[in-house]
Coordinates of C-alpha atoms in Angstrom, one line a residue:
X1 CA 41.8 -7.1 -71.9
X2 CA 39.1 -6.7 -74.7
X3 CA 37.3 -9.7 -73.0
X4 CA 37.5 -7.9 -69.4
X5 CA 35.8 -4.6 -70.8
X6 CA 33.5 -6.4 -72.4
X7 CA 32.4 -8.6 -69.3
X8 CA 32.1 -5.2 -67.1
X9 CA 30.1 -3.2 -70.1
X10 CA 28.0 -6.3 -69.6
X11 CA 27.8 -6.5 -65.9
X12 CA 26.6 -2.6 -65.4
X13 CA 24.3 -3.2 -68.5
X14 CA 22.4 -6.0 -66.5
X15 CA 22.4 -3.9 -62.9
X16 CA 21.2 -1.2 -64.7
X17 CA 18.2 -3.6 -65.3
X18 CA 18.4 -4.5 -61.9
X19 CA 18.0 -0.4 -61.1
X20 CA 15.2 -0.1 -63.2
X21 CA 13.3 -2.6 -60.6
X22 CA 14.7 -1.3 -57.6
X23 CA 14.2 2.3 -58.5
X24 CA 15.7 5.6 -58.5
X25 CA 17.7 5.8 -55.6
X26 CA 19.4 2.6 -56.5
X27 CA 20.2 4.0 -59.8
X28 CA 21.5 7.2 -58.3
X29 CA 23.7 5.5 -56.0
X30 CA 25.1 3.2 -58.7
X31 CA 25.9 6.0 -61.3
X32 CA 28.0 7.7 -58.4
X33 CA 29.8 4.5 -57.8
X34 CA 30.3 3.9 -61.4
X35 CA 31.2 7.3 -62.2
X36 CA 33.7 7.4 -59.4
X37 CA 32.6 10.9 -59.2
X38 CA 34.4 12.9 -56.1
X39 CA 37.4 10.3 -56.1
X40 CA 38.3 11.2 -52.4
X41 CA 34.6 10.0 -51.5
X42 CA 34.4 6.6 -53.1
X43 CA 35.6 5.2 -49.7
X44 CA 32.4 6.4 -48.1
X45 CA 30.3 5.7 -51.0
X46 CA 31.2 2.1 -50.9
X47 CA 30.6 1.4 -47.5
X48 CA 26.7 3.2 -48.5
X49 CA 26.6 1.2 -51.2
X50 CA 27.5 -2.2 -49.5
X51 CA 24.6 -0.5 -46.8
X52 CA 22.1 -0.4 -49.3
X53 CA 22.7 -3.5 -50.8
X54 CA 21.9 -5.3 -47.5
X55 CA 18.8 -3.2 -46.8
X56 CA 17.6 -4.5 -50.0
X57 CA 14.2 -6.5 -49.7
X58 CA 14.4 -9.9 -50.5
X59 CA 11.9 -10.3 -53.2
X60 CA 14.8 -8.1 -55.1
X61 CA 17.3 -9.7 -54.2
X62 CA 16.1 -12.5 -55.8
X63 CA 15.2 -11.0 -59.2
X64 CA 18.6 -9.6 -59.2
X65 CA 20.0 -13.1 -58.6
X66 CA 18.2 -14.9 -61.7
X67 CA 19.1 -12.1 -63.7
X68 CA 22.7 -12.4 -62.7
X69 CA 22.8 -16.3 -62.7
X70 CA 20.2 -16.8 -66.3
X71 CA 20.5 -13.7 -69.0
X72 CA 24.3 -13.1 -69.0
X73 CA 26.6 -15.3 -69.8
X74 CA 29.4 -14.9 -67.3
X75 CA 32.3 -16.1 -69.4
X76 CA 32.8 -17.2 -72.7
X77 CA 33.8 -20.3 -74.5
X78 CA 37.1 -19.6 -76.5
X79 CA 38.1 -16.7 -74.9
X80 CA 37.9 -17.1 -71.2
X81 CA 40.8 -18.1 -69.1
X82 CA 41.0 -19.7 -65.5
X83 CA 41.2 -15.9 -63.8
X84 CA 38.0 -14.9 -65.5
X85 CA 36.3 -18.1 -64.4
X86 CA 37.8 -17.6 -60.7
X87 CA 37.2 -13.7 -60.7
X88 CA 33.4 -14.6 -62.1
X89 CA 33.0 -17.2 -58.8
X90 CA 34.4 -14.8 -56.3
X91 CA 32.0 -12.2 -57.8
X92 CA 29.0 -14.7 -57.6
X93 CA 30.3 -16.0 -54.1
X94 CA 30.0 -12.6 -53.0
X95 CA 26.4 -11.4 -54.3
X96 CA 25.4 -14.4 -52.7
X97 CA 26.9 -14.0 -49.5
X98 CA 25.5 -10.5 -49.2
X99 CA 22.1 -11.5 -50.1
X100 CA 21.9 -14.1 -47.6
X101 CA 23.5 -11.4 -44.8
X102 CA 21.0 -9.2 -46.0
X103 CA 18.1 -11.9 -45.6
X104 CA 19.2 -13.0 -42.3
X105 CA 19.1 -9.2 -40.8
X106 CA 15.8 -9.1 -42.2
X107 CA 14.6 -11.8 -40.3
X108 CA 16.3 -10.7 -37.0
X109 CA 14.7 -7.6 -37.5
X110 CA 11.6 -9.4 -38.4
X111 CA 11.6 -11.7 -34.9
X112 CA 11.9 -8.3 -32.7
X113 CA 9.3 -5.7 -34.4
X114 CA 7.2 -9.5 -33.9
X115 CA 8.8 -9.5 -30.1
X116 CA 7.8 -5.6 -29.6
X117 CA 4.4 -6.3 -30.9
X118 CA 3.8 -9.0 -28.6
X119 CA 4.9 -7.1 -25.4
X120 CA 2.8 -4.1 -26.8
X121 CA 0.1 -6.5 -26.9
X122 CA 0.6 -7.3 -23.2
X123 CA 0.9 -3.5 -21.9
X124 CA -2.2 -2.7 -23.8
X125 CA -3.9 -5.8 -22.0
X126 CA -2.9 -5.0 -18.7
X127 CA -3.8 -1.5 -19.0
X128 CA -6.8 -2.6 -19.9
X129 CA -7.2 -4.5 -17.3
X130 CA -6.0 -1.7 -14.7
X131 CA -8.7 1.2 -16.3
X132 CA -11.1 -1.8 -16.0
X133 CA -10.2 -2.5 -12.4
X134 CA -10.6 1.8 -11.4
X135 CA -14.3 1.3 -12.6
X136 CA -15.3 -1.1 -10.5
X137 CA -17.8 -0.5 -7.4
X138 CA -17.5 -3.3 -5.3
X139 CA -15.4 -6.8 -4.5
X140 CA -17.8 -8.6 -6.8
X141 CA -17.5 -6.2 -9.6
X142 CA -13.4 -7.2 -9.3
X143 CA -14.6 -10.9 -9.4
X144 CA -16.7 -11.3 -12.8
X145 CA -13.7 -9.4 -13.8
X146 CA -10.9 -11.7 -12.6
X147 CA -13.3 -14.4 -14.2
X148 CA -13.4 -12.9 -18.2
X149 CA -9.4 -12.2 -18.2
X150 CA -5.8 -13.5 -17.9
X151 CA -4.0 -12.5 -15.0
X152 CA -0.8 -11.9 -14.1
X153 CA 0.9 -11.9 -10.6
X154 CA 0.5 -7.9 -10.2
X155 CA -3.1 -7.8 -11.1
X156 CA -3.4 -10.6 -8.9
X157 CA -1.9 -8.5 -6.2
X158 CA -4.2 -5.6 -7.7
X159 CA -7.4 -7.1 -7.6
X160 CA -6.9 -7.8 -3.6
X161 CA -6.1 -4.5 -2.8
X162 CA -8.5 -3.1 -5.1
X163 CA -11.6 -4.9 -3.1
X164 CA -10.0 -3.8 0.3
X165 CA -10.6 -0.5 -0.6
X166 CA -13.9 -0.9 -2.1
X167 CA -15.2 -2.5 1.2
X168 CA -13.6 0.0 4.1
X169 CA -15.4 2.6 3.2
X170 CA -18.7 0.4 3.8
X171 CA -20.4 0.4 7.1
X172 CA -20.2 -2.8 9.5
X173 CA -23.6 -4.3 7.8
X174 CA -23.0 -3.6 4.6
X175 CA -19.0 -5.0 4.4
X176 CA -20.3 -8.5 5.9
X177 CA -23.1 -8.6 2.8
X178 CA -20.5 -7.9 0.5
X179 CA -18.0 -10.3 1.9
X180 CA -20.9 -13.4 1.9
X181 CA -21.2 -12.3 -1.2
X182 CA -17.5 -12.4 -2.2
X183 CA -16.7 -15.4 -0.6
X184 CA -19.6 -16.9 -2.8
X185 CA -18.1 -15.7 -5.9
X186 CA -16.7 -18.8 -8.4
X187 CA -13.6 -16.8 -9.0
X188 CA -12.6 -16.3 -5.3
X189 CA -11.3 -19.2 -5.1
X190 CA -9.5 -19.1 -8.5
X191 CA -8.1 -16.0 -7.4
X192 CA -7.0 -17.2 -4.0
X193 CA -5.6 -20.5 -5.4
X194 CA -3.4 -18.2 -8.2
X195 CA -2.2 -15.8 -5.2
X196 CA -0.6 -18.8 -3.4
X197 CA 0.5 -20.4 -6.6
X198 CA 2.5 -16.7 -7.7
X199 CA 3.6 -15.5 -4.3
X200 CA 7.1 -17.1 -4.6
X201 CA 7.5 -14.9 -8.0
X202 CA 5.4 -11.9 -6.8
X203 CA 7.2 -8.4 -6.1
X204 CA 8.2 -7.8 -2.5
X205 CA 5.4 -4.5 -2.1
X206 CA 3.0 -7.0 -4.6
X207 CA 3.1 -9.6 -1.9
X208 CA 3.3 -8.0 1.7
X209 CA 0.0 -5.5 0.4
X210 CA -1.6 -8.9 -0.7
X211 CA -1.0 -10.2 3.1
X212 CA -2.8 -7.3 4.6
X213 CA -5.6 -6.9 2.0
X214 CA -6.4 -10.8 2.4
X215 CA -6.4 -10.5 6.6
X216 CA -8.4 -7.3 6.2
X217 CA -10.9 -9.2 3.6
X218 CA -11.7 -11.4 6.5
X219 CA -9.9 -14.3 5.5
X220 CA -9.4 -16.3 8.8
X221 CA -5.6 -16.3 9.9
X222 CA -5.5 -20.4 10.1
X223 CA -6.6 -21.2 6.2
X224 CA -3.6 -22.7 4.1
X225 CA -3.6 -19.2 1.9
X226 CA -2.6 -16.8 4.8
X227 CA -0.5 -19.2 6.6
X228 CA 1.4 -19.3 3.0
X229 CA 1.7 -16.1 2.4
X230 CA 3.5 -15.9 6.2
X231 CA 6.2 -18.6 5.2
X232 CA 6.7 -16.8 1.8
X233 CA 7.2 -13.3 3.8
X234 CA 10.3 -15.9 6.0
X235 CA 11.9 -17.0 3.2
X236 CA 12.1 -13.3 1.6
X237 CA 12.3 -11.3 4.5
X238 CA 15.8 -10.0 3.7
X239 CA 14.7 -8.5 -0.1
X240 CA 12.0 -6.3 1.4
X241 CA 13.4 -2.8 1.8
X242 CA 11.9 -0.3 4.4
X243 CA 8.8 0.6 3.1
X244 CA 7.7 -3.7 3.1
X245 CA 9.0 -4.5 6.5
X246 CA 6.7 -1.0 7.5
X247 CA 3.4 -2.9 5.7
X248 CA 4.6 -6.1 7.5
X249 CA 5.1 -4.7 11.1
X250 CA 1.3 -3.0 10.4
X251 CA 0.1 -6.4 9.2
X252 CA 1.5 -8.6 12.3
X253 CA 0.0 -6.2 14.7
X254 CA -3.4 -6.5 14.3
X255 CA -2.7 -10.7 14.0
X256 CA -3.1 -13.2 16.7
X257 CA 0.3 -15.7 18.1
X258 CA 0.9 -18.7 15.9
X259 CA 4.2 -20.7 14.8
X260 CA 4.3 -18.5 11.5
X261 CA 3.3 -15.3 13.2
X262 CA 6.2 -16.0 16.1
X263 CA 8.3 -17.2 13.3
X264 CA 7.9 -13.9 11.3
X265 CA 8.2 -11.3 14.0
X266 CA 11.3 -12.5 15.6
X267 CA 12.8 -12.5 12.1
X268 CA 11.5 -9.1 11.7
X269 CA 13.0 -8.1 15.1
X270 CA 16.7 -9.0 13.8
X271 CA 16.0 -7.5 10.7
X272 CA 14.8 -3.9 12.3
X273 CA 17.6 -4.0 14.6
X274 CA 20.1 -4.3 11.7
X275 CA 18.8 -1.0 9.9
X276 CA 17.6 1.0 12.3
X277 CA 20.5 3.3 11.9
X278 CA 19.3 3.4 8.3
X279 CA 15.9 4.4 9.0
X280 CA 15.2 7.9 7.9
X281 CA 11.6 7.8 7.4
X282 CA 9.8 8.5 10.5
X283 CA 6.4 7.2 9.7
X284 CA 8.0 3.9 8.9
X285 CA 9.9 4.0 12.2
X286 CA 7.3 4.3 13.9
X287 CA 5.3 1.5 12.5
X288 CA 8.3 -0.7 12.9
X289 CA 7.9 0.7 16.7
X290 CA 4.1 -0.5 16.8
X291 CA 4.8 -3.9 15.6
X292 CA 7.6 -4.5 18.0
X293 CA 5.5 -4.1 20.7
X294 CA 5.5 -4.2 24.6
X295 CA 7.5 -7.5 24.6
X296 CA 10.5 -6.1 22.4
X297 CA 13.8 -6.8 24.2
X298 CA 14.9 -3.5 26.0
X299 CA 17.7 -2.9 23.7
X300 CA 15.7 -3.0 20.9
X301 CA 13.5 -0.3 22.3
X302 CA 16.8 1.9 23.3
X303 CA 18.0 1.5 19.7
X304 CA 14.3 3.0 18.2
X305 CA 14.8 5.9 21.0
X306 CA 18.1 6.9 20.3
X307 CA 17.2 6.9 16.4
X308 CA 13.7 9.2 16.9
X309 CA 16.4 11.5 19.0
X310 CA 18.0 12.1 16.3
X311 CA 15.8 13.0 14.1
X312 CA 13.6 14.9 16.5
X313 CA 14.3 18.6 14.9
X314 CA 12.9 16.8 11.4
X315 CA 9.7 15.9 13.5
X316 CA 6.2 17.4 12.0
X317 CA 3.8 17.7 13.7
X318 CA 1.7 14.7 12.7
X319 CA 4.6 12.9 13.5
X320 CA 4.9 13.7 17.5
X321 CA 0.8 12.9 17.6
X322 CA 1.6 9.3 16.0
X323 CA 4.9 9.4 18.3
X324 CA 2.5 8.8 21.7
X325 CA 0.9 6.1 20.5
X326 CA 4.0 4.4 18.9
X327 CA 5.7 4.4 22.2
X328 CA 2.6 3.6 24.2
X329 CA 2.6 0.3 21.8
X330 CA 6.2 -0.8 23.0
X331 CA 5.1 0.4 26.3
X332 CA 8.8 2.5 26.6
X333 CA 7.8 6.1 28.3
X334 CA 10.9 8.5 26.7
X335 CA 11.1 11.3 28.6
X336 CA 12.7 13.9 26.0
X337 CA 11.0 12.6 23.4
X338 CA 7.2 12.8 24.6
X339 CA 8.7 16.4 26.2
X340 CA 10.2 17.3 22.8
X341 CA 6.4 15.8 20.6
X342 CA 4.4 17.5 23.2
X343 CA 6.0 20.8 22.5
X344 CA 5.5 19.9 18.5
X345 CA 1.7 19.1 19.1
X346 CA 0.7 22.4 21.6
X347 CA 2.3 24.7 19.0
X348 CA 0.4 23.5 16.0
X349 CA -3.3 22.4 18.4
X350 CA -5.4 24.3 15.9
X351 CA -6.8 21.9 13.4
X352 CA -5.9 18.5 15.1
X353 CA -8.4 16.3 14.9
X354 CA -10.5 15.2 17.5
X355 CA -9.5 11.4 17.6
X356 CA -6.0 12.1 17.5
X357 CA -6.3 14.5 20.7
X358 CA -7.9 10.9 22.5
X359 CA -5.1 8.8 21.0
X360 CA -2.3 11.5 22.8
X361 CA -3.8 11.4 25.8
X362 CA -5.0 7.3 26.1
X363 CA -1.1 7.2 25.1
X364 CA 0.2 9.3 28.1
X365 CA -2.2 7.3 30.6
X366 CA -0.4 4.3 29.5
X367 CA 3.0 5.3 29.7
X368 CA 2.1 7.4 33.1
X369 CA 3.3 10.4 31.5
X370 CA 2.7 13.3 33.5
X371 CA 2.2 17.0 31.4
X372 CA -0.1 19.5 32.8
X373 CA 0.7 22.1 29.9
X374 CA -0.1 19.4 27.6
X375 CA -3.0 18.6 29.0
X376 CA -4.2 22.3 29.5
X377 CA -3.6 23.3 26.0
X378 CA -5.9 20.3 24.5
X379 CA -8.6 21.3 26.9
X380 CA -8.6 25.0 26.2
X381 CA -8.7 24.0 22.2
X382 CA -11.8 21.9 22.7
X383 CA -13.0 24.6 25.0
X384 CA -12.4 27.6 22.5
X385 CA -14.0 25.4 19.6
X386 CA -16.6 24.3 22.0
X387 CA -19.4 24.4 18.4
X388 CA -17.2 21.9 16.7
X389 CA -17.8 18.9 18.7
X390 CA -20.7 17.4 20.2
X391 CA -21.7 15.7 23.5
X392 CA -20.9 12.6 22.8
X393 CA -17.1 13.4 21.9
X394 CA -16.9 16.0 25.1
X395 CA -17.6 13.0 27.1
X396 CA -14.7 10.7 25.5
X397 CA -12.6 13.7 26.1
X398 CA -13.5 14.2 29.8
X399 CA -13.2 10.2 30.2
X400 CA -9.3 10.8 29.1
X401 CA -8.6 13.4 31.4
X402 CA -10.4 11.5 34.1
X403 CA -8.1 8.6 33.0
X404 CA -4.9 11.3 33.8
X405 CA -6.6 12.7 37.4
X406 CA -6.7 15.9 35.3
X407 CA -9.3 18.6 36.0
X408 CA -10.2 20.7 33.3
X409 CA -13.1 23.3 35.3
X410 CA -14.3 25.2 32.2
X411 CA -14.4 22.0 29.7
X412 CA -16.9 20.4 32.3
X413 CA -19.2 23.0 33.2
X414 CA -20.1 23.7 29.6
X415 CA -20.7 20.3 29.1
X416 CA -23.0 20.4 32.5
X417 CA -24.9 23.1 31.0
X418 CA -25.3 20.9 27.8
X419 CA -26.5 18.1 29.8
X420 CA -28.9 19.9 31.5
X421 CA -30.4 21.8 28.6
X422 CA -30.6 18.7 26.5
X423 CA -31.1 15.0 28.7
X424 CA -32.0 12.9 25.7
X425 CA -28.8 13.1 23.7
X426 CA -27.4 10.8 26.6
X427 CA -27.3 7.2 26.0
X428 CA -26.6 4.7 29.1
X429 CA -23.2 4.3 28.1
X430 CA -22.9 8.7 28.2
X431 CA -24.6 8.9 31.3
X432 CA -22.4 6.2 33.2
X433 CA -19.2 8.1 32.0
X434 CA -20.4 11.5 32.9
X435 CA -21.5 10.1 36.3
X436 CA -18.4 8.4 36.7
X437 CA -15.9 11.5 35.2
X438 CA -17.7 14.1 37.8
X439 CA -17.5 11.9 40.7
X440 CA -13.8 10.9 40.7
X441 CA -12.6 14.0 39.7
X442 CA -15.0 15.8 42.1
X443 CA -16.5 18.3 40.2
X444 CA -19.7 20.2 41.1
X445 CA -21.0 22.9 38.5
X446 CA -20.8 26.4 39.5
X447 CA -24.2 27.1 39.0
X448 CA -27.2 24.7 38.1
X449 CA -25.8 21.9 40.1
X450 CA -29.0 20.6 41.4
X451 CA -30.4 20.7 37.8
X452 CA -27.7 19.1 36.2
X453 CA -27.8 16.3 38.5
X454 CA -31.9 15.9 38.4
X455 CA -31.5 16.0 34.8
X456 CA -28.7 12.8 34.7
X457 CA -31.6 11.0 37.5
X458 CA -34.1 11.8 34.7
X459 CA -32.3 10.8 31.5
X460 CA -30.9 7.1 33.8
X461 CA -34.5 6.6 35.1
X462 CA -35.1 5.4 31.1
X463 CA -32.9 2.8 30.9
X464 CA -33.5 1.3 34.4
X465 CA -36.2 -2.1 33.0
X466 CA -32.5 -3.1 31.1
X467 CA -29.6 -1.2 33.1
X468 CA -27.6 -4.2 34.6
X469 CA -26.9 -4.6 38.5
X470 CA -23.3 -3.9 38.4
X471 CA -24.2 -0.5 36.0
X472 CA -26.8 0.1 38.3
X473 CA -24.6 0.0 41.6
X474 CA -21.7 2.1 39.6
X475 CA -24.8 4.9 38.9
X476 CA -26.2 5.0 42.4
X477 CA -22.2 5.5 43.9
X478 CA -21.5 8.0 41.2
X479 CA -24.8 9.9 43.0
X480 CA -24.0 9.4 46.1
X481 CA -20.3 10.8 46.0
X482 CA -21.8 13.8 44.3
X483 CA -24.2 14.3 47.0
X484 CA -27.8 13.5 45.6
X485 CA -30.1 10.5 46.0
X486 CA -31.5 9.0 43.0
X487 CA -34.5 7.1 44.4
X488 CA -36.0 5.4 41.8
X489 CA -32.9 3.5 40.6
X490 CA -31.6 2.9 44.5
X491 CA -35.1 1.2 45.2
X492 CA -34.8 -0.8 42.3
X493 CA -30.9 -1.6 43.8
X494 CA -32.4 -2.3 47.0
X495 CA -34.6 -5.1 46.1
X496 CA -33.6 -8.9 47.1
X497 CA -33.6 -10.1 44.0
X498 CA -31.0 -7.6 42.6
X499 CA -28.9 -7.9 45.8
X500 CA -28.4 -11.5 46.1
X501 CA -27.2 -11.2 42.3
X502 CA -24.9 -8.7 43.1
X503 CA -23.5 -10.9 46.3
X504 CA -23.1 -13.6 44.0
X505 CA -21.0 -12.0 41.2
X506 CA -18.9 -10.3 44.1
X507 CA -18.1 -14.1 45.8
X508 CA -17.6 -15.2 41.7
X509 CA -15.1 -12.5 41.4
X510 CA -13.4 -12.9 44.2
X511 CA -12.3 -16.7 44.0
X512 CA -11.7 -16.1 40.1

């Protein structure tokens, strides 16, 4: 018994060497445990003290082990019977195990603050990469900086799109320059090579944006890169959700036939048909509408009307201008639908722009939809906001309504007066569509006739050394039906040269 109380005496001695390394907390915590102070605690205060022991770093650990193992004799000679020896093993056995527990949770939580670092590592790059990206000016810019960094399938994805929208806001000249120069580029190629190589693993948005940045870029249809990006879109048509097969539908529309183009729609077709019912969004409905297009099976186009009736109380708007041409694109003239958008579109006139006024009414010349109110209502908007538009857009607006046999009498004597006040805003292409627009509707000024119609003989007498014969014949019957004689272009109509021209095309067009 002596022997027992002298090897624990001994034990605490030599942890209490152990503490004096480890410090105060480990001292604390072993006076408590030693103590068995609060006996209805030393459950709990085991448990923390087994925690603590774990926690402990290993450089510790292994001081505490030499101590343990050199500068106290565990048992001893004379005295020490098989239990001691066992008891001391089991207590060895133990520190041991513990320590190496305690070592191998050290390293686990070694591997993953090394994992976290790593992924941090990545976010910062990419983010890098991304404010990098927001800075640049032009498709180039994006090149040198695919060229100096890693990139991943998403940046790949982001660096398409990114010179997309650096190049549509350019005029016509200016995006061919910066596509020759793009094309140029060293890294295009790179860059192309790692879309094709990551659109199997790409996200679905990631690669159906990538589709329709590339096509917009410029890169021909036929090249292995678009035509891969196509079969890649087959194979994973059924993951892309709504707002995909939308991009997809936009994409194909604008795309001439081919095997993966065919392919791709018809897929699409099945697909739209399926989920349809689904379909809440009606801007995506829409462009699922648009890409079906005129040669969509006639149930298909019954299935996207009786969907946009139901959902024609939820209709803004913008959505009954975008409604025309979406059913003008499938060719499908719905009655109470164009009655129900129409309604939608006069009650909210103010503020609509100008293009989207054509658009409704190109859209109801192609679907022979007939709405005078309609029709009324746009013209008196242009009319009351007469300052807001020029010449040039009255006379696309008049060319609609001529399109529609609709008259509108005040829109088209203002723009008379224009004409006659100021000629030289005209070009050819303006005076043949007035000529034309007041003919076959009929319309004579109220007042100023005969100087509006000089004025038009003035302005088309400047364009007569490089007016063609067929222009020139449209010009002179536009006159005539108006009543008035333009003699300097019908002399120049009347001379043998031009009319054995014009006999010639006429025989060419009618055996063609």
């Amino acid at each position: 018994m002596n022997n027992k109380l002298g090897y624990l005496i001994r034990t605490i001695g030599h942890l209490h060497v152990c503490g004096s390394k480890l410090g105060p907390s480990f001292r604390t915590a072993m006076r408590t445990y030693t103590l068995g102070i609060s006996r209805h605690k030393s459950a709990i205060q085991s448990v923390n003290m087994r925690r603590f022991l774990l926690n402990v770093p290993p450089c510790w650990l292994e001081s505490s082990l030499r101590l343990l193992s050199q500068g106290v004799p565990v048992y001893s000679k004379g005295d020490s019977t098989v239990q001691e020896q066992n008891a001391t093993k089991t207590l060895l056995d133990e520190h041991v195990q513990s320590s190496s527990s305690a070592l191998d949770t050290l390293e686990e939580d070694r591997s993953d603050v090394e994992e976290n670092l790593v992924v941090k590592s990545k976010r910062s790059q990419s983010q890098q990469f991304f404010d990098d990206l927001q800075k640049c000016t032009s498709p180039c810019d994006v090149l040198d900086l695919v060229s100096k960094s890693a990139i991943s399938e998403k940046l790949c994805s982001n660096c398409f799109t990114t010179m997309w929208a650096l190049t549509k806001k350019l005029s016509e000249d200016q995006k061919r320059y910066e596509k020759q120069l793009m094309v140029q580029h060293p890294a295009f190629m790179q860059l192309c090579q790692h879309l094709m190589q990551e659109s199997r693993s790409m996200w679905c948005d990631d690669l159906v944006y990538s589709l329709h940045a590339v096509l917009k870029l410029g890169v021909p249809p036929n090249t292995r890169l678009v035509q891969t990006l196509l079969r890649v879109c087959q194979e994973r048509l059924n993951e892309f959700d709504n707002r995909c097969l939308s991009v997809v539908s936009t994409t194909l529309a604008t795309m001439e036939k081919s095997r993966n183009v065919d392919a791709l729609q018809a897929g699409l077709q099945l697909l739209v048909e399926q989920r349809i019912p689904k379909i809440s969004n009606i801007f995506m409905l829409q462009s699922m509408m648009k890409c079906s297009g005129k040669d969509a099976p006639l149930s298909l186009k019954r299935k996207f009307e009786n969907r946009v009736l139901k959902e024609l109380d939820n209709l803004t708007p913008l959505n009954a201008q975008h409604m025309f041409s979406a059913l003008a694109a499938m060719n499908h003239c719905s009655v109470p639908i164009l009655d129900a958008c129409s309604n939608k579109i006069i009650e909210s006139i103010h503020g609509t722009p100008f293009w989207q006024l054509i658009q409704v009414l190109r859209s109801c010349s192609i679907l022979q939809y007939r709405n005078v109110v309609l029709y009324s209502a746009i013209a008196n908007y242009v009319t009351s906001a007469i300052y807001m538009w020029d010449t040039k857009q009255i006379v696309l607006l008049l060319s609609a309504f001529e399109g529609l046999r609709f008259r509108p009498v005040e829109l088209m004597n203002i723009l008379a007066e224009k004409v006659t006040s100021h000629p030289e805003s005209l070009n050819l292409k303006d005076i043949l569509h007035v000529l034309r627009v007041y003919s076959l509707l009929n319309h004579v000024p109220q007042c100023q006739n005969q100087e509006f119609l000089e004025s038009l003989n003035g302005a088309l007498n400047k364009y007569l050394t490089r007016i063609s014969n067929v222009d020139l014949l449209k010009a002179v019957y536009s006159f005539c039906i108006l009543e008035y004689l333009p003699q300097p272009a019908l002399s120049q109509l009347l001379q043998e040269d031009n009319l054995s021209e014009l006999l010639k095309s006429g025989q060419a067009l009618m055996y063609s």
